[in-house]
Short mmCIF file of C-alpha atoms in Angstrom, two decimals:
data_model
loop_
_atom_site.label_atom_id
_atom_site.label_comp_id
_atom_site.label_asym_id
_atom_site.label_seq_id
_atom_site.Cartn_x
_atom_site.Cartn_y
_atom_site.Cartn_z
CA UNK A 13 -108.80 -215.54 112.59
CA UNK A 14 -112.52 -215.12 112.14
CA UNK A 15 -114.01 -213.43 109.10
CA UNK A 16 -117.60 -212.24 109.37
CA UNK A 17 -119.53 -212.01 106.12
CA UNK A 18 -122.99 -210.58 106.50
CA UNK A 19 -125.99 -211.94 104.65
CA UNK A 20 -126.55 -208.89 102.41
CA UNK A 21 -122.89 -208.48 101.35
CA UNK A 22 -122.17 -208.12 97.68
CA UNK A 23 -119.62 -210.17 95.76
CA UNK A 24 -116.84 -207.54 96.00
CA UNK A 25 -117.06 -207.36 99.79
CA UNK A 26 -116.93 -211.15 100.09
CA UNK A 27 -113.90 -211.41 97.79
CA UNK A 28 -112.14 -208.63 99.70
CA UNK A 29 -112.72 -210.39 103.04
CA UNK A 30 -111.54 -213.75 101.67
CA UNK A 31 -108.40 -212.25 100.13
CA UNK A 32 -107.40 -210.90 103.54
CA UNK A 33 -107.81 -214.35 105.08
CA UNK A 34 -105.71 -216.07 102.39
CA UNK A 35 -102.72 -213.78 102.91
CA UNK A 36 -101.78 -215.57 106.15
CA UNK A 37 -98.92 -218.09 105.92
CA UNK A 38 -99.77 -221.75 106.38
CA UNK A 39 -98.18 -224.06 108.93
CA UNK A 40 -95.76 -226.55 107.39
CA UNK A 41 -96.19 -229.78 109.40
CA UNK A 42 -93.84 -231.70 107.07
CA UNK A 43 -90.95 -229.73 108.53
CA UNK A 44 -91.34 -231.65 111.80
CA UNK A 45 -92.05 -235.06 110.29
CA UNK A 46 -89.65 -237.70 111.57
CA UNK A 47 -87.88 -235.50 114.12
CA UNK A 48 -88.90 -237.58 117.13
CA UNK A 49 -86.47 -240.37 117.88
CA UNK A 50 -87.65 -243.12 120.20
CA UNK A 51 -85.55 -245.62 122.13
CA UNK A 52 -88.43 -248.12 122.46
CA UNK A 53 -91.00 -249.52 120.08
CA UNK A 54 -93.96 -247.09 119.76
CA UNK A 55 -96.47 -249.91 120.26
CA UNK A 56 -94.89 -250.87 123.60
CA UNK A 57 -94.97 -247.22 124.71
CA UNK A 58 -98.64 -246.94 123.76
CA UNK A 59 -99.61 -250.10 125.66
CA UNK A 60 -97.70 -248.92 128.73
CA UNK A 61 -99.49 -245.56 128.65
CA UNK A 62 -102.88 -247.25 128.34
CA UNK A 63 -102.16 -249.53 131.31
CA UNK A 64 -101.31 -246.57 133.61
CA UNK A 65 -105.01 -246.11 134.37
CA UNK A 66 -105.40 -249.57 135.88
#
C-alpha cells in the first residue's frame, strides 16, 4: 500500500493518512519458523545447488 503525503499537508492530514496505514495486519513470519524438515545437511544441499552451474 502506498500513502501519498503532499508537501503542504498539515499535521492532521498526515496523522490521518498514517493511521490508515497502521490498521493493516502484519505478517507473522515466526509462525512458519522451523516448519521445513530436511533429509540432508543444509550445507551439502547448498554446495550441490552452487555446483549446478558448472
